[in-house]
GROMACS .gro file of C-alpha atoms in nm:
model
  171
    1UNK     CA    1   9.488   8.018  10.216
    2UNK     CA    2   9.796   8.209  10.219
    3UNK     CA    3   9.860   8.550  10.085
    4UNK     CA    4  10.104   8.840  10.106
    5UNK     CA    5  10.171   9.186   9.986
    6UNK     CA    6  10.294   9.513  10.048
    7UNK     CA    7  10.131   9.861  10.039
    8UNK     CA    8  10.067  10.172  10.225
    9UNK     CA    9   9.820  10.276  10.475
   10UNK     CA   10   9.695  10.647  10.554
   11UNK     CA   11   9.455  10.768  10.801
   12UNK     CA   12   9.247  11.070  10.908
   13UNK     CA   13   9.133  10.952  11.274
   14UNK     CA   14   8.896  11.291  11.272
   15UNK     CA   15   8.718  11.176  10.981
   16UNK     CA   16   8.737  10.824  11.038
   17UNK     CA   17   8.892  10.752  10.685
   18UNK     CA   18   9.153  10.501  10.586
   19UNK     CA   19   9.289  10.473  10.274
   20UNK     CA   20   9.523  10.143  10.167
   21UNK     CA   21   9.736  10.079   9.862
   22UNK     CA   22   9.821   9.725   9.801
   23UNK     CA   23  10.004   9.504   9.581
   24UNK     CA   24   9.870   9.147   9.667
   25UNK     CA   25   9.976   8.826   9.567
   26UNK     CA   26   9.644   8.612   9.623
   27UNK     CA   27   9.297   8.610   9.569
   28UNK     CA   28   9.031   8.773   9.617
   29UNK     CA   29   9.237   9.127   9.558
   30UNK     CA   30   9.365   9.212   9.222
   31UNK     CA   31   9.713   9.361   9.194
   32UNK     CA   32   9.745   9.713   9.228
   33UNK     CA   33   9.430   9.743   9.423
   34UNK     CA   34   9.328  10.041   9.660
   35UNK     CA   35   9.079  10.063   9.899
   36UNK     CA   36   8.927  10.371  10.042
   37UNK     CA   37   8.704  10.335  10.374
   38UNK     CA   38   8.471  10.611  10.464
   39UNK     CA   39   8.354  10.474  10.823
   40UNK     CA   40   8.131  10.793  10.911
   41UNK     CA   41   7.955  10.710  10.575
   42UNK     CA   42   7.946  10.345  10.641
   43UNK     CA   43   8.083  10.296  10.271
   44UNK     CA   44   8.408  10.159  10.133
   45UNK     CA   45   8.540  10.162   9.784
   46UNK     CA   46   8.801   9.915   9.599
   47UNK     CA   47   8.959  10.057   9.341
   48UNK     CA   48   9.171   9.866   9.068
   49UNK     CA   49   9.365  10.107   8.873
   50UNK     CA   50   9.476   9.839   8.600
   51UNK     CA   51   9.126   9.728   8.554
   52UNK     CA   52   8.975  10.080   8.580
   53UNK     CA   53   8.720   9.940   8.830
   54UNK     CA   54   8.543  10.071   9.110
   55UNK     CA   55   8.331   9.867   9.370
   56UNK     CA   56   8.137  10.023   9.636
   57UNK     CA   57   8.030   9.821   9.942
   58UNK     CA   58   7.880   9.883  10.275
   59UNK     CA   59   8.110   9.897  10.565
   60UNK     CA   60   7.994   9.700  10.859
   61UNK     CA   61   8.327   9.713  11.075
   62UNK     CA   62   8.426   9.951  11.296
   63UNK     CA   63   8.667  10.234  11.284
   64UNK     CA   64   8.963  10.085  11.456
   65UNK     CA   65   9.245  10.378  11.537
   66UNK     CA   66   9.590  10.229  11.521
   67UNK     CA   67   9.644  10.265  11.924
   68UNK     CA   68   9.717  10.074  12.250
   69UNK     CA   69   9.405   9.944  12.375
   70UNK     CA   70   9.354  10.032  12.734
   71UNK     CA   71   9.366   9.708  12.904
   72UNK     CA   72   9.694   9.588  12.676
   73UNK     CA   73   9.957   9.444  12.895
   74UNK     CA   74  10.312   9.605  12.884
   75UNK     CA   75  10.541   9.298  12.791
   76UNK     CA   76  10.854   9.518  12.802
   77UNK     CA   77  11.085   9.762  12.664
   78UNK     CA   78  11.349   9.692  12.421
   79UNK     CA   79  11.570   9.920  12.190
   80UNK     CA   80  11.552   9.900  11.806
   81UNK     CA   81  11.925   9.988  11.706
   82UNK     CA   82  12.187  10.037  11.981
   83UNK     CA   83  12.191  10.253  12.297
   84UNK     CA   84  12.570  10.254  12.285
   85UNK     CA   85  12.570  10.606  12.157
   86UNK     CA   86  12.301  10.916  12.146
   87UNK     CA   87  12.043  10.880  11.857
   88UNK     CA   88  12.164  10.564  11.762
   89UNK     CA   89  11.822  10.368  11.918
   90UNK     CA   90  11.490  10.395  11.979
   91UNK     CA   91  11.328  10.264  12.286
   92UNK     CA   92  11.015  10.047  12.202
   93UNK     CA   93  10.744   9.918  12.431
   94UNK     CA   94  10.599   9.593  12.351
   95UNK     CA   95  10.234   9.519  12.404
   96UNK     CA   96   9.991   9.218  12.420
   97UNK     CA   97   9.637   9.158  12.498
   98UNK     CA   98   9.317   9.067  12.302
   99UNK     CA   99   9.021   9.266  12.135
  100UNK     CA  100   8.678   9.186  12.042
  101UNK     CA  101   8.625   9.086  11.683
  102UNK     CA  102   8.277   8.964  11.549
  103UNK     CA  103   8.033   8.755  11.760
  104UNK     CA  104   8.209   8.717  12.075
  105UNK     CA  105   8.552   8.627  11.913
  106UNK     CA  106   8.857   8.778  12.017
  107UNK     CA  107   9.156   8.852  11.835
  108UNK     CA  108   9.509   8.806  12.003
  109UNK     CA  109   9.757   9.078  11.905
  110UNK     CA  110  10.111   9.188  12.001
  111UNK     CA  111  10.207   9.561  11.930
  112UNK     CA  112  10.539   9.780  11.924
  113UNK     CA  113  10.520  10.149  11.994
  114UNK     CA  114  10.760  10.391  12.041
  115UNK     CA  115  10.823  10.521  12.413
  116UNK     CA  116  10.851  10.876  12.309
  117UNK     CA  117  10.583  11.016  12.078
  118UNK     CA  118  10.404  10.690  12.093
  119UNK     CA  119  10.437  10.609  11.722
  120UNK     CA  120  10.336  10.258  11.604
  121UNK     CA  121  10.635  10.027  11.493
  122UNK     CA  122  10.457   9.687  11.439
  123UNK     CA  123  10.167   9.481  11.509
  124UNK     CA  124  10.046   9.113  11.495
  125UNK     CA  125   9.745   9.001  11.521
  126UNK     CA  126   9.596   8.674  11.496
  127UNK     CA  127   9.226   8.629  11.457
  128UNK     CA  128   9.056   8.266  11.415
  129UNK     CA  129   8.963   8.133  11.081
  130UNK     CA  130   9.202   8.413  10.923
  131UNK     CA  131   9.513   8.366  11.068
  132UNK     CA  132   9.817   8.587  11.151
  133UNK     CA  133   9.804   8.970  11.012
  134UNK     CA  134  10.183   9.126  11.037
  135UNK     CA  135  10.182   9.521  10.974
  136UNK     CA  136  10.516   9.737  11.004
  137UNK     CA  137  10.519  10.092  11.013
  138UNK     CA  138  10.738  10.291  10.815
  139UNK     CA  139  10.821  10.657  10.699
  140UNK     CA  140  10.533  10.792  10.949
  141UNK     CA  141  10.390  11.149  10.880
  142UNK     CA  142  10.196  11.365  11.102
  143UNK     CA  143   9.888  11.521  10.914
  144UNK     CA  144   9.769  11.466  10.599
  145UNK     CA  145   9.980  11.588  10.277
  146UNK     CA  146   9.677  11.585  10.055
  147UNK     CA  147   9.320  11.518  10.199
  148UNK     CA  148   9.191  11.465   9.845
  149UNK     CA  149   9.359  11.120   9.883
  150UNK     CA  150   9.043  11.035  10.062
  151UNK     CA  151   8.801  11.130   9.785
  152UNK     CA  152   8.724  10.844   9.548
  153UNK     CA  153   8.819  10.888   9.182
  154UNK     CA  154   8.575  10.996   8.926
  155UNK     CA  155   8.565  10.619   8.798
  156UNK     CA  156   8.361  10.554   9.126
  157UNK     CA  157   8.053  10.746   8.997
  158UNK     CA  158   7.900  10.484   8.834
  159UNK     CA  159   7.966  10.270   9.147
  160UNK     CA  160   7.811  10.516   9.352
  161UNK     CA  161   7.501  10.556   9.141
  162UNK     CA  162   7.448  10.184   9.125
  163UNK     CA  163   7.471  10.152   9.518
  164UNK     CA  164   7.204  10.409   9.552
  165UNK     CA  165   6.982  10.233   9.306
  166UNK     CA  166   7.044   9.916   9.497
  167UNK     CA  167   6.906  10.088   9.807
  168UNK     CA  168   6.609  10.254   9.645
  169UNK     CA  169   6.468   9.932   9.468
  170UNK     CA  170   6.560   9.720   9.801
  171UNK     CA  171   6.241   9.610   9.992
   0.00000   0.00000   0.00000
């Protein structure tokens, strides 16, 4: 199944928290979905503002920082823009490799990071049984403008209670 969408991503590496906002054009996520992943607590929240719902679920995947893996292979260097005049281009390093995913499978990737500052530009990841996942990075900000963005809204309080009830009543 093919889907597409646009959105934003914010992350806090020290807290291992990620917030993603998306407009998705195919199921299972509804349009206007926001996901907050709290990796240290092992929980994620899927928030739909149009439906005013919040789903809480255990988070079983590890936190993956946006970085160049240590075993990545440098494919080459390119200039994004032009190098004909100062300040008109950005030197980019292109990387490739494979990382483990679930149960011994490996995902192939291609990454582009700036030479200076090592800022992410794009990633292309291929996961078997999923397909290609393309990500482009724009308007990067160092630091977090509002740390409260990683706190689920009050509409998630009920989901939080239900989650703990499930834990308490589980055999």
